[in-house]
Amino acid sequence: MVCNSCPRCCSVERSKKHGFCGVGEDFVVARAAKHFWEEPPISGTKGSGAVFFSGCNLRCVFCQNFEVSRAKSGKLITHERLTEIFDSLIASGAHNLNLVTATQFAEKLSEVLKKYRSPVPVVYNCSGYEKTGTLRKLEGLVDIYLPDLKFFDRERSLRYCGAADYFENATAAILEMRRQQPEDVFENGLMKKGLIIRHLVLPKNVNQSKCIFEWIKDNLGTQTYISLMAQYTPCGELEKFPELQRKITRREYEKAVGFLEDLGFENVFLQELDSAGEHFIPDFDLTGV
């Protein structure tokens, strides 16, 4: 069957050929381990059980997980092995199963999760570049949606990830995620169900942030949980992107924080500027795979 499960609509038979995402139809995983650098209600005290899937349907030029998004790292695994990995993470005390960049395997994951029925929350951690029809196949199987909302401007998203239609698809996807999980539920400081929208502040792009926050306010309200990330680190293929060849400044981040305050957002996770550094990028060395 040809694959059109994401907005790229490659129409590729992935059992024979890789799509834009860079992988075939079988699961490829680069790392599976407890991760402590997510938002506090996701990582908690014992860590989030992060499974990093190889490949990506967005492939931003500045991706800090470049090895994974370009499928340069990873190992083919079976459905059975994936559930063994889930079991191992849960046995280690992980608060949740954190499926990182799993869009290219979403339909197969829905089949696995219908049978597996995780005893801990399942987190779908993605770029936001999703098809609502594919997300509907995950309904009742994902407890926490953790999407990015990266770009507002079509020119900017075309320049940085070759997807001029990013904003329209990502916002439709986020509305579908909110429909599936209409309430944010916490227990002992940990999120059990809900939605957290991530936004990475990019150098010389802070005005994008304001437009994105205005959309969230108008469509989801100021009680929406937002994670405002300061961790941008120059990575990837940036020779043609001089504006991205530095970290963000304190002024840029504080300006983005000010936009959120002015719009009345109350549930915001902030980062320190020293969170920007390659030492926070995991080793994609097949740990746990």
XYZ file of C-alpha atoms in Angstrom:
289
model
C 0.000 0.000 0.000
C 1.321 3.441 -0.891
C 2.015 5.822 1.995
C 0.143 9.122 2.266
C -0.116 9.158 6.053
C 1.529 12.586 6.499
C 1.119 15.912 4.642
C 4.030 15.106 2.307
C 1.758 12.599 0.520
C 4.709 10.808 -1.083
C 2.549 8.007 -2.556
C 5.533 5.697 -2.063
C 5.286 1.961 -1.513
C 7.507 1.920 1.563
C 8.010 -1.832 1.522
C 10.023 -1.211 -1.651
C 11.267 2.369 -1.398
C 11.851 5.017 1.270
C 9.585 8.032 1.380
C 10.573 11.617 2.200
C 10.889 10.500 5.831
C 13.878 8.360 4.894
C 12.641 5.012 6.205
C 10.695 2.010 5.002
C 7.584 0.543 6.567
C 9.285 -1.345 9.421
C 10.158 0.309 12.739
C 13.628 1.819 13.024
C 14.721 2.951 16.493
C 17.921 4.806 17.434
C 17.604 4.934 21.231
C 15.291 3.790 24.008
C 16.049 5.030 27.515
C 14.770 7.124 30.353
C 14.971 10.796 29.451
C 15.128 13.542 32.073
C 15.091 16.694 29.930
C 11.447 16.933 28.961
C 8.949 19.261 30.658
C 8.682 18.646 34.446
C 5.284 16.859 34.343
C 6.627 14.552 31.609
C 10.084 13.725 33.007
C 9.073 13.843 36.673
C 11.663 12.418 39.042
C 12.142 9.009 37.416
C 12.365 10.031 33.771
C 10.289 9.668 30.648
C 10.592 6.409 28.712
C 11.773 7.911 25.433
C 11.834 5.837 22.259
C 13.568 7.777 19.469
C 12.311 6.613 16.069
C 14.546 7.141 13.041
C 13.475 9.220 10.088
C 11.322 12.341 9.996
C 8.673 13.757 7.669
C 9.694 17.386 8.367
C 13.525 17.357 8.476
C 14.274 20.910 9.591
C 17.668 22.155 8.436
C 18.600 22.983 12.065
C 17.522 19.685 13.639
C 19.549 18.896 16.758
C 18.717 15.197 16.313
C 20.152 15.273 12.809
C 21.449 11.687 12.917
C 17.976 10.429 13.699
C 15.888 12.700 11.484
C 18.043 11.818 8.465
C 17.884 8.119 9.413
C 21.660 7.935 9.706
C 21.271 6.144 13.031
C 18.893 3.369 13.980
C 18.133 -0.332 13.914
C 15.301 -2.207 12.267
C 13.119 -3.893 14.873
C 9.961 -5.997 14.883
C 6.623 -5.198 16.493
C 7.456 -7.764 19.146
C 10.797 -6.147 19.939
C 9.124 -2.744 20.253
C 6.751 -4.050 22.903
C 9.706 -5.628 24.736
C 11.336 -2.178 24.747
C 8.137 -0.709 26.179
C 8.113 -3.363 28.906
C 11.750 -2.648 29.765
C 11.188 1.105 30.065
C 8.147 0.622 32.278
C 10.018 -1.889 34.461
C 12.813 0.687 34.890
C 10.307 3.072 36.481
C 9.673 5.429 33.564
C 6.624 7.608 34.158
C 5.379 7.214 30.577
C 6.186 5.908 27.116
C 7.449 8.863 25.083
C 7.241 8.134 21.338
C 9.644 10.647 19.812
C 9.287 11.551 16.125
C 7.003 8.621 15.385
C 4.886 10.241 12.661
C 6.334 8.057 9.910
C 5.247 4.961 11.854
C 1.969 6.302 13.265
C -0.299 3.840 11.502
C 1.785 0.839 12.530
C 2.038 2.208 16.061
C -1.743 2.337 16.264
C -1.823 -1.399 15.560
C 0.798 -2.092 18.236
C -0.841 0.113 20.868
C -4.274 -1.458 20.348
C -2.774 -4.770 21.425
C -0.264 -3.486 23.986
C -2.452 -1.211 26.144
C 0.259 0.530 28.152
C -0.187 0.751 31.954
C 1.521 4.176 31.897
C 0.566 7.212 29.779
C 1.587 7.187 26.122
C 3.122 10.446 24.882
C 3.092 11.302 21.174
C 6.054 13.673 20.750
C 6.078 15.171 17.259
C 6.918 18.086 14.971
C 3.259 18.973 14.513
C 3.390 18.224 10.781
C 0.611 15.641 10.884
C -2.498 14.586 9.010
C -5.684 14.703 11.058
C -6.878 11.468 9.471
C -3.771 9.657 10.690
C -4.125 11.150 14.162
C -7.670 9.838 14.374
C -6.243 6.327 14.135
C -4.436 7.053 17.419
C -7.579 8.156 19.233
C -7.913 6.386 22.564
C -4.323 5.125 22.314
C -2.395 8.344 23.057
C -2.801 10.003 26.451
C -0.561 13.059 26.045
C 0.115 14.971 22.858
C 3.401 16.896 22.802
C 3.568 18.652 19.410
C 5.791 21.457 18.208
C 4.285 24.549 16.650
C 7.381 25.829 14.896
C 6.523 28.355 12.187
C 3.726 30.745 11.289
C 5.011 32.155 8.028
C 4.808 30.059 4.836
C 8.076 31.492 3.503
C 9.870 30.619 6.720
C 8.620 27.046 6.884
C 9.413 26.553 3.198
C 12.940 27.877 3.771
C 13.675 25.808 6.867
C 11.923 22.524 6.147
C 10.559 22.604 2.606
C 6.961 22.650 3.848
C 5.132 25.880 3.012
C 1.937 24.279 4.354
C 3.399 23.591 7.801
C 1.244 26.009 9.812
C -2.083 25.001 8.296
C -1.376 21.309 8.836
C 0.147 21.707 12.300
C -2.708 23.852 13.599
C -5.330 21.445 12.216
C -3.421 18.601 13.873
C -3.267 20.412 17.220
C -7.006 21.054 17.141
C -7.526 17.333 16.543
C -5.185 16.505 19.445
C -7.185 18.833 21.698
C -10.425 17.186 20.572
C -9.050 13.785 21.521
C -7.693 15.011 24.850
C -9.934 17.924 25.878
C -8.699 18.127 29.485
C -5.246 18.389 31.034
C -5.095 15.901 33.896
C -2.310 15.817 36.480
C -1.600 13.481 39.379
C 1.167 14.110 41.899
C 2.728 16.649 39.543
C 2.752 14.318 36.549
C 0.629 14.781 33.447
C -1.644 11.824 32.824
C -3.667 13.193 29.915
C -3.645 16.349 27.854
C -1.758 18.603 25.485
C 1.443 20.628 25.769
C 2.446 22.733 22.763
C 6.171 23.294 22.317
C 7.632 26.323 20.597
C 11.355 26.673 19.951
C 12.550 30.277 19.784
C 14.839 30.695 16.777
C 17.395 33.474 16.232
C 15.992 36.403 14.228
C 12.556 34.767 14.220
C 10.875 36.053 17.381
C 8.015 37.707 15.498
C 6.991 34.216 14.381
C 6.495 33.420 18.063
C 4.019 36.260 18.578
C 1.823 35.139 15.672
C 1.846 31.553 16.943
C 0.859 32.589 20.480
C -1.973 34.731 19.115
C -3.312 31.729 17.201
C -3.166 29.553 20.329
C -5.024 32.185 22.354
C -7.727 32.642 19.725
C -8.272 28.921 19.094
C -7.415 27.122 22.332
C -7.380 29.773 25.035
C -4.850 31.117 27.491
C -5.091 28.073 29.780
C -3.262 26.012 27.140
C 0.040 24.578 28.345
C 2.970 25.991 26.379
C 6.607 24.982 26.571
C 8.754 27.899 25.425
C 12.129 26.427 24.540
C 15.422 28.314 24.677
C 17.541 25.306 23.732
C 18.226 26.161 20.088
C 21.750 25.036 19.241
C 23.210 25.446 15.734
C 23.160 21.932 14.268
C 22.478 20.288 10.956
C 23.018 21.823 7.512
C 23.286 25.575 8.069
C 25.744 26.739 5.412
C 22.954 28.527 3.520
C 21.276 29.872 6.659
C 23.555 32.471 8.277
C 20.757 33.707 10.549
C 20.652 30.301 12.239
C 24.369 29.978 12.882
C 24.174 31.261 16.466
C 22.207 30.596 19.641
C 19.369 32.900 20.621
C 20.101 35.935 22.778
C 18.618 36.639 26.191
C 16.759 39.581 24.645
C 15.151 37.347 22.021
C 13.953 34.847 24.603
C 12.704 37.528 26.993
C 10.807 39.143 24.127
C 9.022 35.837 23.453
C 8.248 35.474 27.174
C 6.836 39.014 27.125
C 4.466 38.120 24.283
C 3.045 35.259 26.370
C 2.639 37.495 29.403
C 0.934 40.241 27.399
C -1.516 37.735 25.901
C -2.402 36.375 29.338
C -1.042 32.821 29.187
C -0.812 31.237 32.629
C 0.540 27.715 32.066
C 4.004 28.176 30.593
C 7.173 26.113 30.988
C 10.340 28.179 30.556
C 13.953 27.151 29.981
C 17.252 28.619 31.070
C 19.446 29.869 28.236
C 22.175 27.451 29.285
C 19.895 24.622 28.144
C 21.260 25.377 24.663
C 24.195 23.041 24.132
C 25.151 19.804 22.457
C 25.673 18.189 25.877
C 21.866 17.942 26.156
C 21.547 15.990 22.903
C 21.296 12.231 23.597
C 23.725 9.738 22.128
C 21.943 7.846 19.410
C 24.026 4.742 19.949
C 21.250 2.130 19.972
C 21.033 2.203 23.773
C 18.086 0.049 24.810
C 17.366 -1.121 21.273
